[in-house]
Amino acid sequence: AVEGGAPRLDVPGAAIAAGGAGEARLQHRLSASARLSDAMLKRDRRRGALVLLCSFCTALSYCDRVNLSVGVVDMAKELNWDLQQKSEVLAAFFYGYIWSQIPGAFLAQRYGGHIVLGVCALLWSISTLAVPYLATLSHHHVVVGRITLGLFEGSVFPTIYHLFSSRIPRDERSRSLASISIGVFSGAVFSFVASPLLMHHFGWQMVFYFFGGLGLVWSAAWFAFCIFYESRDGHDVPLPCFPSRQAKRLTPAGDSEAQLNRDHLAQSQAQTWYRRLLWLSEEARSIVAHKVVLAIFYSHFCHNIGAFVMMSWLP
């Protein structure tokens, strides 16, 4: 059609509506992509915060292992400990540490790595704070306190590995584990440097008050991290390491068919667990007997015996 000498296009209403619908779909896709990017960015920040807090956790763990090695010098002079008493106090940590690693991994799988790590850090920090008081009683009380410290610290690495396996993607785990190693040796170095300064200016008691207080601060930050990110916020999701909040469905007591089903399910689960244990024993035997694994065991043993002897007996 021509109107006033200029051509005029007659566009059908259906075509206009189709164009509007296409634009709406495009806007919806763009907004969904933006929301997905925001969610991915939040998850990246959460992973970064998780790795950073776990790195500080391992640093504090090694600080509390090493501080007694330095503090025992003045403690022995003030409390009149002989060499045997000093040796018992220094070795007590490992009596607890060796027994809690496998139970710590089990508890992390059962109740969630965040809960287990936070509770263990809180309790071993209290054990560190209690050392000056225990020392006024007897060296046997200090031995008990150090065993308790080892029990709670033994769960640190199994729990962190559990968290990383469920929260960190495969392509980021190497960097994350490297940050844990950095925390380990940084904590040992920092404790060896800070402990003599604290002893010189404030006395040996301040060594344990200082590092125990740092542990309490870290525990507060860790629980704040867990509580903040556990809540549902828009496209954010709770951390999967927390135990499920869904209540178990209860079957009426008079339902005999349901009871038979539960009995059959329990029997099948028992058989499944038995077959799984057999399979795990065979797999474990094949792994442990492998020469590469034996070489890893040997190198790890040599590293640990050198590192722990120096950290426990220096100066």
PDB file of C-alpha atoms in Angstrom:
ATOM      1  CA  ALA A   1       0.000   0.000   0.000  1.00  0.00           C
ATOM      2  CA  VAL A   2       1.076   3.516  -0.735  1.00  0.00           C
ATOM      3  CA  GLU A   3       0.223   6.388   1.562  1.00  0.00           C
ATOM      4  CA  GLY A   4       1.407   9.895   0.790  1.00  0.00           C
ATOM      5  CA  GLY A   5       3.781   8.615  -1.902  1.00  0.00           C
ATOM      6  CA  ALA A   6       5.730   6.354   0.514  1.00  0.00           C
ATOM      7  CA  PRO A   7       5.318   2.588   0.614  1.00  0.00           C
ATOM      8  CA  ARG A   8       3.767   1.134   3.770  1.00  0.00           C
ATOM      9  CA  LEU A   9       4.256  -2.491   4.821  1.00  0.00           C
ATOM     10  CA  ASP A  10       1.313  -4.322   6.321  1.00  0.00           C
ATOM     11  CA  VAL A  11       2.814  -6.755   8.900  1.00  0.00           C
ATOM     12  CA  PRO A  12       0.345  -9.346  10.141  1.00  0.00           C
ATOM     13  CA  GLY A  13      -0.392  -9.393  13.885  1.00  0.00           C
ATOM     14  CA  ALA A  14       0.680 -13.032  14.177  1.00  0.00           C
ATOM     15  CA  ALA A  15       4.150 -12.190  12.896  1.00  0.00           C
ATOM     16  CA  ILE A  16       4.480  -9.401  15.443  1.00  0.00           C
ATOM     17  CA  ALA A  17       3.375 -11.738  18.208  1.00  0.00           C
ATOM     18  CA  ALA A  18       5.858 -14.399  17.057  1.00  0.00           C
ATOM     19  CA  GLY A  19       8.668 -11.868  17.068  1.00  0.00           C
ATOM     20  CA  GLY A  20       7.718 -10.757  20.568  1.00  0.00           C
ATOM     21  CA  ALA A  21       7.631 -14.341  21.795  1.00  0.00           C
ATOM     22  CA  GLY A  22      11.079 -15.033  20.322  1.00  0.00           C
ATOM     23  CA  GLU A  23      12.504 -11.968  22.008  1.00  0.00           C
ATOM     24  CA  ALA A  24      10.939 -13.030  25.291  1.00  0.00           C
ATOM     25  CA  ARG A  25      12.491 -16.487  24.985  1.00  0.00           C
ATOM     26  CA  LEU A  26      15.866 -14.910  24.241  1.00  0.00           C
ATOM     27  CA  GLN A  27      15.594 -12.663  27.283  1.00  0.00           C
ATOM     28  CA  HIS A  28      14.604 -15.651  29.424  1.00  0.00           C
ATOM     29  CA  ARG A  29      17.636 -17.628  28.223  1.00  0.00           C
ATOM     30  CA  LEU A  30      19.952 -14.692  28.879  1.00  0.00           C
ATOM     31  CA  SER A  31      18.570 -14.206  32.383  1.00  0.00           C
ATOM     32  CA  ALA A  32      18.865 -17.954  33.087  1.00  0.00           C
ATOM     33  CA  SER A  33      22.467 -17.890  31.859  1.00  0.00           C
ATOM     34  CA  ALA A  34      23.208 -14.909  34.094  1.00  0.00           C
ATOM     35  CA  ARG A  35      21.665 -16.663  37.089  1.00  0.00           C
ATOM     36  CA  LEU A  36      23.726 -19.775  36.329  1.00  0.00           C
ATOM     37  CA  SER A  37      26.893 -17.683  36.109  1.00  0.00           C
ATOM     38  CA  ASP A  38      26.097 -16.057  39.443  1.00  0.00           C
ATOM     39  CA  ALA A  39      25.502 -19.479  41.006  1.00  0.00           C
ATOM     40  CA  MET A  40      28.790 -20.796  39.602  1.00  0.00           C
ATOM     41  CA  LEU A  41      30.614 -17.722  40.922  1.00  0.00           C
ATOM     42  CA  LYS A  42      29.097 -18.274  44.365  1.00  0.00           C
ATOM     43  CA  ARG A  43      30.199 -21.913  44.315  1.00  0.00           C
ATOM     44  CA  ASP A  44      33.707 -20.873  43.271  1.00  0.00           C
ATOM     45  CA  ARG A  45      33.860 -18.439  46.170  1.00  0.00           C
ATOM     46  CA  ARG A  46      32.594 -21.104  48.525  1.00  0.00           C
ATOM     47  CA  ARG A  47      35.251 -23.541  47.364  1.00  0.00           C
ATOM     48  CA  GLY A  48      37.921 -20.885  47.777  1.00  0.00           C
ATOM     49  CA  ALA A  49      36.745 -20.106  51.296  1.00  0.00           C
ATOM     50  CA  LEU A  50      36.610 -23.817  52.110  1.00  0.00           C
ATOM     51  CA  VAL A  51      40.180 -24.413  50.916  1.00  0.00           C
ATOM     52  CA  LEU A  52      41.477 -21.323  52.716  1.00  0.00           C
ATOM     53  CA  LEU A  53      39.862 -22.278  56.018  1.00  0.00           C
ATOM     54  CA  CYS A  54      41.112 -25.865  55.747  1.00  0.00           C
ATOM     55  CA  SER A  55      44.624 -24.591  55.047  1.00  0.00           C
ATOM     56  CA  PHE A  56      44.497 -22.450  58.190  1.00  0.00           C
ATOM     57  CA  CYS A  57      43.131 -25.447  60.072  1.00  0.00           C
ATOM     58  CA  THR A  58      46.138 -27.608  59.197  1.00  0.00           C
ATOM     59  CA  ALA A  59      48.441 -24.703  60.074  1.00  0.00           C
ATOM     60  CA  LEU A  60      46.868 -24.409  63.524  1.00  0.00           C
ATOM     61  CA  SER A  61      47.018 -28.166  63.916  1.00  0.00           C
ATOM     62  CA  TYR A  62      50.771 -28.157  63.448  1.00  0.00           C
ATOM     63  CA  CYS A  63      51.152 -25.073  65.618  1.00  0.00           C
ATOM     64  CA  ASP A  64      49.598 -26.974  68.506  1.00  0.00           C
ATOM     65  CA  ARG A  65      51.812 -29.982  67.832  1.00  0.00           C
ATOM     66  CA  VAL A  66      55.017 -27.966  67.833  1.00  0.00           C
ATOM     67  CA  ASN A  67      54.391 -25.407  70.578  1.00  0.00           C
ATOM     68  CA  LEU A  68      54.994 -27.913  73.380  1.00  0.00           C
ATOM     69  CA  SER A  69      58.356 -28.871  71.876  1.00  0.00           C
ATOM     70  CA  VAL A  70      59.478 -25.290  72.478  1.00  0.00           C
ATOM     71  CA  GLY A  71      57.522 -24.608  75.661  1.00  0.00           C
ATOM     72  CA  VAL A  72      58.716 -27.774  77.424  1.00  0.00           C
ATOM     73  CA  VAL A  73      62.178 -26.231  77.826  1.00  0.00           C
ATOM     74  CA  ASP A  74      60.975 -23.615  80.340  1.00  0.00           C
ATOM     75  CA  MET A  75      58.234 -25.894  81.662  1.00  0.00           C
ATOM     76  CA  ALA A  76      60.776 -28.537  82.683  1.00  0.00           C
ATOM     77  CA  LYS A  77      62.919 -25.946  84.456  1.00  0.00           C
ATOM     78  CA  GLU A  78      60.010 -24.409  86.351  1.00  0.00           C
ATOM     79  CA  LEU A  79      58.231 -27.679  87.192  1.00  0.00           C
ATOM     80  CA  ASN A  80      61.394 -29.738  87.814  1.00  0.00           C
ATOM     81  CA  TRP A  81      60.699 -32.383  85.186  1.00  0.00           C
ATOM     82  CA  ASP A  82      63.404 -34.897  84.425  1.00  0.00           C
ATOM     83  CA  LEU A  83      64.199 -36.280  80.983  1.00  0.00           C
ATOM     84  CA  GLN A  84      61.775 -39.176  81.300  1.00  0.00           C
ATOM     85  CA  GLN A  85      58.883 -36.906  82.229  1.00  0.00           C
ATOM     86  CA  LYS A  86      59.683 -34.613  79.316  1.00  0.00           C
ATOM     87  CA  SER A  87      59.762 -37.610  76.979  1.00  0.00           C
ATOM     88  CA  GLU A  88      56.392 -38.854  78.189  1.00  0.00           C
ATOM     89  CA  VAL A  89      54.833 -35.445  77.651  1.00  0.00           C
ATOM     90  CA  LEU A  90      56.306 -35.040  74.167  1.00  0.00           C
ATOM     91  CA  ALA A  91      55.331 -38.539  73.024  1.00  0.00           C
ATOM     92  CA  ALA A  92      51.801 -38.451  74.440  1.00  0.00           C
ATOM     93  CA  PHE A  93      50.353 -36.657  71.423  1.00  0.00           C
ATOM     94  CA  PHE A  94      50.931 -39.602  69.098  1.00  0.00           C
ATOM     95  CA  TYR A  95      49.220 -42.117  71.385  1.00  0.00           C
ATOM     96  CA  GLY A  96      45.962 -40.332  70.661  1.00  0.00           C
ATOM     97  CA  TYR A  97      46.732 -39.307  67.093  1.00  0.00           C
ATOM     98  CA  ILE A  98      47.249 -42.814  65.760  1.00  0.00           C
ATOM     99  CA  TRP A  99      43.838 -44.127  66.908  1.00  0.00           C
ATOM    100  CA  SER A 100      41.459 -41.440  65.684  1.00  0.00           C
ATOM    101  CA  GLN A 101      42.104 -41.215  61.943  1.00  0.00           C
ATOM    102  CA  ILE A 102      39.872 -44.053  60.740  1.00  0.00           C
ATOM    103  CA  PRO A 103      37.068 -43.226  63.240  1.00  0.00           C
ATOM    104  CA  GLY A 104      37.367 -39.597  62.152  1.00  0.00           C
ATOM    105  CA  ALA A 105      36.798 -40.560  58.515  1.00  0.00           C
ATOM    106  CA  PHE A 106      33.788 -42.669  59.519  1.00  0.00           C
ATOM    107  CA  LEU A 107      32.288 -39.807  61.544  1.00  0.00           C
ATOM    108  CA  ALA A 108      32.830 -37.401  58.640  1.00  0.00           C
ATOM    109  CA  GLN A 109      30.877 -39.693  56.330  1.00  0.00           C
ATOM    110  CA  ARG A 110      28.181 -40.286  58.925  1.00  0.00           C
ATOM    111  CA  TYR A 111      27.578 -36.767  60.269  1.00  0.00           C
ATOM    112  CA  GLY A 112      29.228 -34.487  57.721  1.00  0.00           C
ATOM    113  CA  GLY A 113      32.792 -33.264  57.388  1.00  0.00           C
ATOM    114  CA  HIS A 114      31.954 -29.710  58.382  1.00  0.00           C
ATOM    115  CA  ILE A 115      30.508 -30.731  61.721  1.00  0.00           C
ATOM    116  CA  VAL A 116      33.313 -33.155  62.602  1.00  0.00           C
ATOM    117  CA  LEU A 117      36.100 -30.754  61.649  1.00  0.00           C
ATOM    118  CA  GLY A 118      34.573 -27.852  63.566  1.00  0.00           C
ATOM    119  CA  VAL A 119      33.934 -29.863  66.721  1.00  0.00           C
ATOM    120  CA  CYS A 120      37.411 -31.425  66.673  1.00  0.00           C
ATOM    121  CA  ALA A 121      39.102 -28.056  66.198  1.00  0.00           C
ATOM    122  CA  LEU A 122      37.100 -26.572  69.052  1.00  0.00           C
ATOM    123  CA  LEU A 123      37.957 -29.426  71.415  1.00  0.00           C
ATOM    124  CA  TRP A 124      41.665 -29.563  70.601  1.00  0.00           C
ATOM    125  CA  SER A 125      41.868 -25.782  71.084  1.00  0.00           C
ATOM    126  CA  ILE A 126      40.361 -26.221  74.539  1.00  0.00           C
ATOM    127  CA  SER A 127      42.930 -28.970  75.209  1.00  0.00           C
ATOM    128  CA  THR A 128      45.703 -26.556  74.263  1.00  0.00           C
ATOM    129  CA  LEU A 129      44.313 -23.828  76.507  1.00  0.00           C
ATOM    130  CA  ALA A 130      44.172 -26.272  79.418  1.00  0.00           C
ATOM    131  CA  VAL A 131      47.886 -27.187  79.318  1.00  0.00           C
ATOM    132  CA  PRO A 132      49.059 -24.473  81.772  1.00  0.00           C
ATOM    133  CA  TYR A 133      46.443 -25.535  84.304  1.00  0.00           C
ATOM    134  CA  LEU A 134      47.197 -29.240  83.832  1.00  0.00           C
ATOM    135  CA  ALA A 135      50.900 -28.561  84.302  1.00  0.00           C
ATOM    136  CA  THR A 136      50.242 -27.172  87.779  1.00  0.00           C
ATOM    137  CA  LEU A 137      48.693 -30.510  88.768  1.00  0.00           C
ATOM    138  CA  SER A 138      51.256 -33.014  87.482  1.00  0.00           C
ATOM    139  CA  HIS A 139      52.988 -34.088  84.320  1.00  0.00           C
ATOM    140  CA  HIS A 140      50.566 -37.022  84.113  1.00  0.00           C
ATOM    141  CA  HIS A 141      47.716 -34.577  83.624  1.00  0.00           C
ATOM    142  CA  VAL A 142      49.658 -32.938  80.810  1.00  0.00           C
ATOM    143  CA  VAL A 143      50.128 -36.371  79.233  1.00  0.00           C
ATOM    144  CA  VAL A 144      46.368 -36.926  79.329  1.00  0.00           C
ATOM    145  CA  GLY A 145      45.787 -33.500  77.812  1.00  0.00           C
ATOM    146  CA  ARG A 146      48.216 -34.195  74.987  1.00  0.00           C
ATOM    147  CA  ILE A 147      46.619 -37.562  74.288  1.00  0.00           C
ATOM    148  CA  THR A 148      43.283 -35.778  74.063  1.00  0.00           C
ATOM    149  CA  LEU A 149      44.829 -33.252  71.688  1.00  0.00           C
ATOM    150  CA  GLY A 150      46.095 -36.079  69.481  1.00  0.00           C
ATOM    151  CA  LEU A 151      42.688 -37.777  69.467  1.00  0.00           C
ATOM    152  CA  PHE A 152      40.973 -34.688  68.109  1.00  0.00           C
ATOM    153  CA  GLU A 153      43.726 -33.728  65.682  1.00  0.00           C
ATOM    154  CA  GLY A 154      43.804 -37.226  64.190  1.00  0.00           C
ATOM    155  CA  SER A 155      40.522 -36.524  62.426  1.00  0.00           C
ATOM    156  CA  VAL A 156      41.759 -33.406  60.640  1.00  0.00           C
ATOM    157  CA  PHE A 157      43.216 -34.845  57.450  1.00  0.00           C
ATOM    158  CA  PRO A 158      40.627 -37.626  56.884  1.00  0.00           C
ATOM    159  CA  THR A 159      37.862 -35.066  57.343  1.00  0.00           C
ATOM    160  CA  ILE A 160      39.474 -32.545  55.002  1.00  0.00           C
ATOM    161  CA  TYR A 161      39.996 -35.218  52.355  1.00  0.00           C
ATOM    162  CA  HIS A 162      36.335 -36.165  52.714  1.00  0.00           C
ATOM    163  CA  LEU A 163      35.315 -32.534  52.224  1.00  0.00           C
ATOM    164  CA  PHE A 164      37.535 -32.086  49.191  1.00  0.00           C
ATOM    165  CA  SER A 165      36.322 -35.297  47.552  1.00  0.00           C
ATOM    166  CA  SER A 166      32.716 -34.099  47.730  1.00  0.00           C
ATOM    167  CA  ARG A 167      33.156 -30.325  47.307  1.00  0.00           C
ATOM    168  CA  ILE A 168      36.183 -29.777  45.070  1.00  0.00           C
ATOM    169  CA  PRO A 169      36.133 -30.683  41.336  1.00  0.00           C
ATOM    170  CA  ARG A 170      38.793 -33.078  40.110  1.00  0.00           C
ATOM    171  CA  ASP A 171      40.681 -30.414  38.155  1.00  0.00           C
ATOM    172  CA  GLU A 172      41.034 -28.276  41.309  1.00  0.00           C
ATOM    173  CA  ARG A 173      41.997 -30.926  43.860  1.00  0.00           C
ATOM    174  CA  SER A 174      45.736 -30.778  43.211  1.00  0.00           C
ATOM    175  CA  ARG A 175      45.861 -27.070  43.996  1.00  0.00           C
ATOM    176  CA  SER A 176      43.612 -27.559  46.993  1.00  0.00           C
ATOM    177  CA  LEU A 177      45.779 -30.320  48.453  1.00  0.00           C
ATOM    178  CA  ALA A 178      48.868 -28.211  47.778  1.00  0.00           C
ATOM    179  CA  SER A 179      47.354 -25.446  49.902  1.00  0.00           C
ATOM    180  CA  ILE A 180      46.894 -27.981  52.706  1.00  0.00           C
ATOM    181  CA  SER A 181      50.596 -28.887  52.509  1.00  0.00           C
ATOM    182  CA  ILE A 182      51.472 -25.193  52.608  1.00  0.00           C
ATOM    183  CA  GLY A 183      49.401 -24.822  55.756  1.00  0.00           C
ATOM    184  CA  VAL A 184      51.160 -27.773  57.391  1.00  0.00           C
ATOM    185  CA  PHE A 185      54.686 -26.456  57.042  1.00  0.00           C
ATOM    186  CA  SER A 186      53.701 -22.813  57.496  1.00  0.00           C
ATOM    187  CA  GLY A 187      52.121 -23.698  60.832  1.00  0.00           C
ATOM    188  CA  ALA A 188      55.224 -25.546  61.991  1.00  0.00           C
ATOM    189  CA  VAL A 189      57.524 -22.695  60.989  1.00  0.00           C
ATOM    190  CA  PHE A 190      55.269 -20.067  62.547  1.00  0.00           C
ATOM    191  CA  SER A 191      55.074 -21.978  65.817  1.00  0.00           C
ATOM    192  CA  PHE A 192      58.841 -22.398  66.014  1.00  0.00           C
ATOM    193  CA  VAL A 193      59.260 -18.650  65.446  1.00  0.00           C
ATOM    194  CA  ALA A 194      56.414 -17.308  67.595  1.00  0.00           C
ATOM    195  CA  SER A 195      56.725 -19.627  70.591  1.00  0.00           C
ATOM    196  CA  PRO A 196      60.189 -18.432  71.756  1.00  0.00           C
ATOM    197  CA  LEU A 197      59.095 -14.805  71.418  1.00  0.00           C
ATOM    198  CA  LEU A 198      55.971 -15.409  73.473  1.00  0.00           C
ATOM    199  CA  MET A 199      57.981 -17.292  76.113  1.00  0.00           C
ATOM    200  CA  HIS A 200      60.569 -14.541  76.317  1.00  0.00           C
ATOM    201  CA  HIS A 201      58.074 -11.700  76.784  1.00  0.00           C
ATOM    202  CA  PHE A 202      55.105 -13.327  78.530  1.00  0.00           C
ATOM    203  CA  GLY A 203      56.164 -16.729  79.870  1.00  0.00           C
ATOM    204  CA  TRP A 204      55.609 -20.249  78.604  1.00  0.00           C
ATOM    205  CA  GLN A 205      51.915 -20.200  79.569  1.00  0.00           C
ATOM    206  CA  MET A 206      51.215 -17.577  76.900  1.00  0.00           C
ATOM    207  CA  VAL A 207      52.329 -20.015  74.187  1.00  0.00           C
ATOM    208  CA  PHE A 208      49.347 -22.244  74.869  1.00  0.00           C
ATOM    209  CA  TYR A 209      46.947 -19.388  75.507  1.00  0.00           C
ATOM    210  CA  PHE A 210      47.896 -17.761  72.209  1.00  0.00           C
ATOM    211  CA  PHE A 211      47.583 -20.814  69.972  1.00  0.00           C
ATOM    212  CA  GLY A 212      44.529 -22.101  71.822  1.00  0.00           C
ATOM    213  CA  GLY A 213      42.881 -18.706  71.333  1.00  0.00           C
ATOM    214  CA  LEU A 214      43.694 -18.806  67.621  1.00  0.00           C
ATOM    215  CA  GLY A 215      41.977 -22.181  67.465  1.00  0.00           C
ATOM    216  CA  LEU A 216      38.844 -20.770  69.069  1.00  0.00           C
ATOM    217  CA  VAL A 217      38.819 -17.898  66.574  1.00  0.00           C
ATOM    218  CA  TRP A 218      39.177 -20.335  63.693  1.00  0.00           C
ATOM    219  CA  SER A 219      36.361 -22.507  65.087  1.00  0.00           C
ATOM    220  CA  ALA A 220      34.053 -19.480  65.250  1.00  0.00           C
ATOM    221  CA  ALA A 221      34.911 -18.544  61.661  1.00  0.00           C
ATOM    222  CA  TRP A 222      34.361 -22.138  60.523  1.00  0.00           C
ATOM    223  CA  PHE A 223      30.938 -22.455  62.138  1.00  0.00           C
ATOM    224  CA  ALA A 224      29.944 -19.061  60.715  1.00  0.00           C
ATOM    225  CA  PHE A 225      30.998 -20.288  57.281  1.00  0.00           C
ATOM    226  CA  CYS A 226      28.943 -23.466  57.660  1.00  0.00           C
ATOM    227  CA  ILE A 227      25.831 -21.731  58.995  1.00  0.00           C
ATOM    228  CA  PHE A 228      25.924 -18.983  56.365  1.00  0.00           C
ATOM    229  CA  TYR A 229      26.301 -21.293  53.383  1.00  0.00           C
ATOM    230  CA  GLU A 230      23.990 -23.980  54.682  1.00  0.00           C
ATOM    231  CA  SER A 231      20.928 -21.756  54.331  1.00  0.00           C
ATOM    232  CA  ARG A 232      19.089 -21.683  51.033  1.00  0.00           C
ATOM    233  CA  ASP A 233      19.589 -18.365  49.284  1.00  0.00           C
ATOM    234  CA  GLY A 234      18.155 -17.981  45.822  1.00  0.00           C
ATOM    235  CA  HIS A 235      20.069 -20.277  43.474  1.00  0.00           C
ATOM    236  CA  ASP A 236      22.531 -21.220  46.167  1.00  0.00           C
ATOM    237  CA  VAL A 237      22.265 -24.747  47.582  1.00  0.00           C
ATOM    238  CA  PRO A 238      23.290 -26.239  50.926  1.00  0.00           C
ATOM    239  CA  LEU A 239      26.649 -27.915  51.176  1.00  0.00           C
ATOM    240  CA  PRO A 240      26.230 -31.599  50.295  1.00  0.00           C
ATOM    241  CA  CYS A 241      28.483 -32.726  53.154  1.00  0.00           C
ATOM    242  CA  PHE A 242      25.838 -31.928  55.716  1.00  0.00           C
ATOM    243  CA  PRO A 243      23.623 -34.840  56.734  1.00  0.00           C
ATOM    244  CA  SER A 244      20.182 -34.886  55.156  1.00  0.00           C
ATOM    245  CA  ARG A 245      17.483 -32.979  57.010  1.00  0.00           C
ATOM    246  CA  GLN A 246      14.656 -35.076  55.640  1.00  0.00           C
ATOM    247  CA  ALA A 247      12.887 -37.001  58.365  1.00  0.00           C
ATOM    248  CA  LYS A 248      12.699 -40.743  58.033  1.00  0.00           C
ATOM    249  CA  ARG A 249       9.287 -42.004  57.047  1.00  0.00           C
ATOM    250  CA  LEU A 250       7.733 -44.084  59.768  1.00  0.00           C
ATOM    251  CA  THR A 251       5.582 -47.076  58.918  1.00  0.00           C
ATOM    252  CA  PRO A 252       2.499 -47.780  61.064  1.00  0.00           C
ATOM    253  CA  ALA A 253       3.177 -50.345  63.753  1.00  0.00           C
ATOM    254  CA  GLY A 254       0.319 -52.606  62.684  1.00  0.00           C
ATOM    255  CA  ASP A 255       1.451 -52.939  59.075  1.00  0.00           C
ATOM    256  CA  SER A 256       2.804 -56.503  58.960  1.00  0.00           C
ATOM    257  CA  GLU A 257       3.561 -56.347  55.249  1.00  0.00           C
ATOM    258  CA  ALA A 258       5.754 -53.310  55.753  1.00  0.00           C
ATOM    259  CA  GLN A 259       7.538 -55.116  58.580  1.00  0.00           C
ATOM    260  CA  LEU A 260       8.262 -58.074  56.289  1.00  0.00           C
ATOM    261  CA  ASN A 261       9.568 -55.707  53.644  1.00  0.00           C
ATOM    262  CA  ARG A 262      11.864 -54.074  56.187  1.00  0.00           C
ATOM    263  CA  ASP A 263      13.155 -57.472  57.327  1.00  0.00           C
ATOM    264  CA  HIS A 264      13.803 -58.525  53.752  1.00  0.00           C
ATOM    265  CA  LEU A 265      15.553 -55.230  53.053  1.00  0.00           C
ATOM    266  CA  ALA A 266      17.743 -55.612  56.150  1.00  0.00           C
ATOM    267  CA  GLN A 267      18.701 -59.154  55.117  1.00  0.00           C
ATOM    268  CA  SER A 268      19.565 -58.074  51.575  1.00  0.00           C
ATOM    269  CA  GLN A 269      21.590 -55.151  52.922  1.00  0.00           C
ATOM    270  CA  ALA A 270      23.527 -57.494  55.221  1.00  0.00           C
ATOM    271  CA  GLN A 271      24.349 -59.737  52.274  1.00  0.00           C
ATOM    272  CA  THR A 272      25.342 -56.712  50.239  1.00  0.00           C
ATOM    273  CA  TRP A 273      27.663 -55.498  53.001  1.00  0.00           C
ATOM    274  CA  TYR A 274      29.245 -58.955  53.257  1.00  0.00           C
ATOM    275  CA  ARG A 275      29.932 -59.083  49.514  1.00  0.00           C
ATOM    276  CA  ARG A 276      31.245 -55.539  49.656  1.00  0.00           C
ATOM    277  CA  LEU A 277      33.641 -56.402  52.493  1.00  0.00           C
ATOM    278  CA  LEU A 278      34.943 -59.380  50.527  1.00  0.00           C
ATOM    279  CA  TRP A 279      35.474 -57.185  47.501  1.00  0.00           C
ATOM    280  CA  LEU A 280      37.195 -54.491  49.571  1.00  0.00           C
ATOM    281  CA  SER A 281      39.538 -57.032  51.174  1.00  0.00           C
ATOM    282  CA  GLU A 282      40.556 -58.364  47.763  1.00  0.00           C
ATOM    283  CA  GLU A 283      41.045 -54.866  46.379  1.00  0.00           C
ATOM    284  CA  ALA A 284      43.011 -53.767  49.448  1.00  0.00           C
ATOM    285  CA  ARG A 285      45.261 -56.817  49.163  1.00  0.00           C
ATOM    286  CA  SER A 286      45.999 -56.099  45.507  1.00  0.00           C
ATOM    287  CA  ILE A 287      46.672 -52.404  46.212  1.00  0.00           C
ATOM    288  CA  VAL A 288      48.929 -52.909  49.238  1.00  0.00           C
ATOM    289  CA  ALA A 289      50.973 -55.565  47.448  1.00  0.00           C
ATOM    290  CA  HIS A 290      51.622 -53.308  44.446  1.00  0.00           C
ATOM    291  CA  LYS A 291      55.245 -52.211  44.207  1.00  0.00           C
ATOM    292  CA  VAL A 292      54.339 -48.599  43.421  1.00  0.00           C
ATOM    293  CA  VAL A 293      52.192 -48.381  46.548  1.00  0.00           C
ATOM    294  CA  LEU A 294      54.971 -49.971  48.598  1.00  0.00           C
ATOM    295  CA  ALA A 295      57.369 -47.326  47.299  1.00  0.00           C
ATOM    296  CA  ILE A 296      54.911 -44.593  48.321  1.00  0.00           C
ATOM    297  CA  PHE A 297      54.608 -46.150  51.786  1.00  0.00           C
ATOM    298  CA  TYR A 298      58.372 -46.271  52.167  1.00  0.00           C
ATOM    299  CA  SER A 299      58.943 -42.661  51.090  1.00  0.00           C
ATOM    300  CA  HIS A 300      56.090 -41.437  53.275  1.00  0.00           C
ATOM    301  CA  PHE A 301      57.474 -43.344  56.259  1.00  0.00           C
ATOM    302  CA  CYS A 302      60.933 -41.853  55.764  1.00  0.00           C
ATOM    303  CA  HIS A 303      59.502 -38.357  55.468  1.00  0.00           C
ATOM    304  CA  ASN A 304      57.309 -38.706  58.546  1.00  0.00           C
ATOM    305  CA  ILE A 305      59.924 -40.217  60.815  1.00  0.00           C
ATOM    306  CA  GLY A 306      62.331 -37.418  59.986  1.00  0.00           C
ATOM    307  CA  ALA A 307      59.800 -34.595  60.154  1.00  0.00           C
ATOM    308  CA  PHE A 308      58.040 -35.705  63.335  1.00  0.00           C
ATOM    309  CA  VAL A 309      61.256 -36.488  65.196  1.00  0.00           C
ATOM    310  CA  MET A 310      62.553 -32.990  64.454  1.00  0.00           C
ATOM    311  CA  MET A 311      59.249 -31.281  65.277  1.00  0.00           C
ATOM    312  CA  SER A 312      58.812 -33.249  68.495  1.00  0.00           C
ATOM    313  CA  TRP A 313      62.351 -33.036  69.867  1.00  0.00           C
ATOM    314  CA  LEU A 314      63.645 -29.687  68.639  1.00  0.00           C
ATOM    315  CA  PRO A 315      65.015 -27.648  70.298  1.00  0.00           C
TER     316      PRO A 315
END
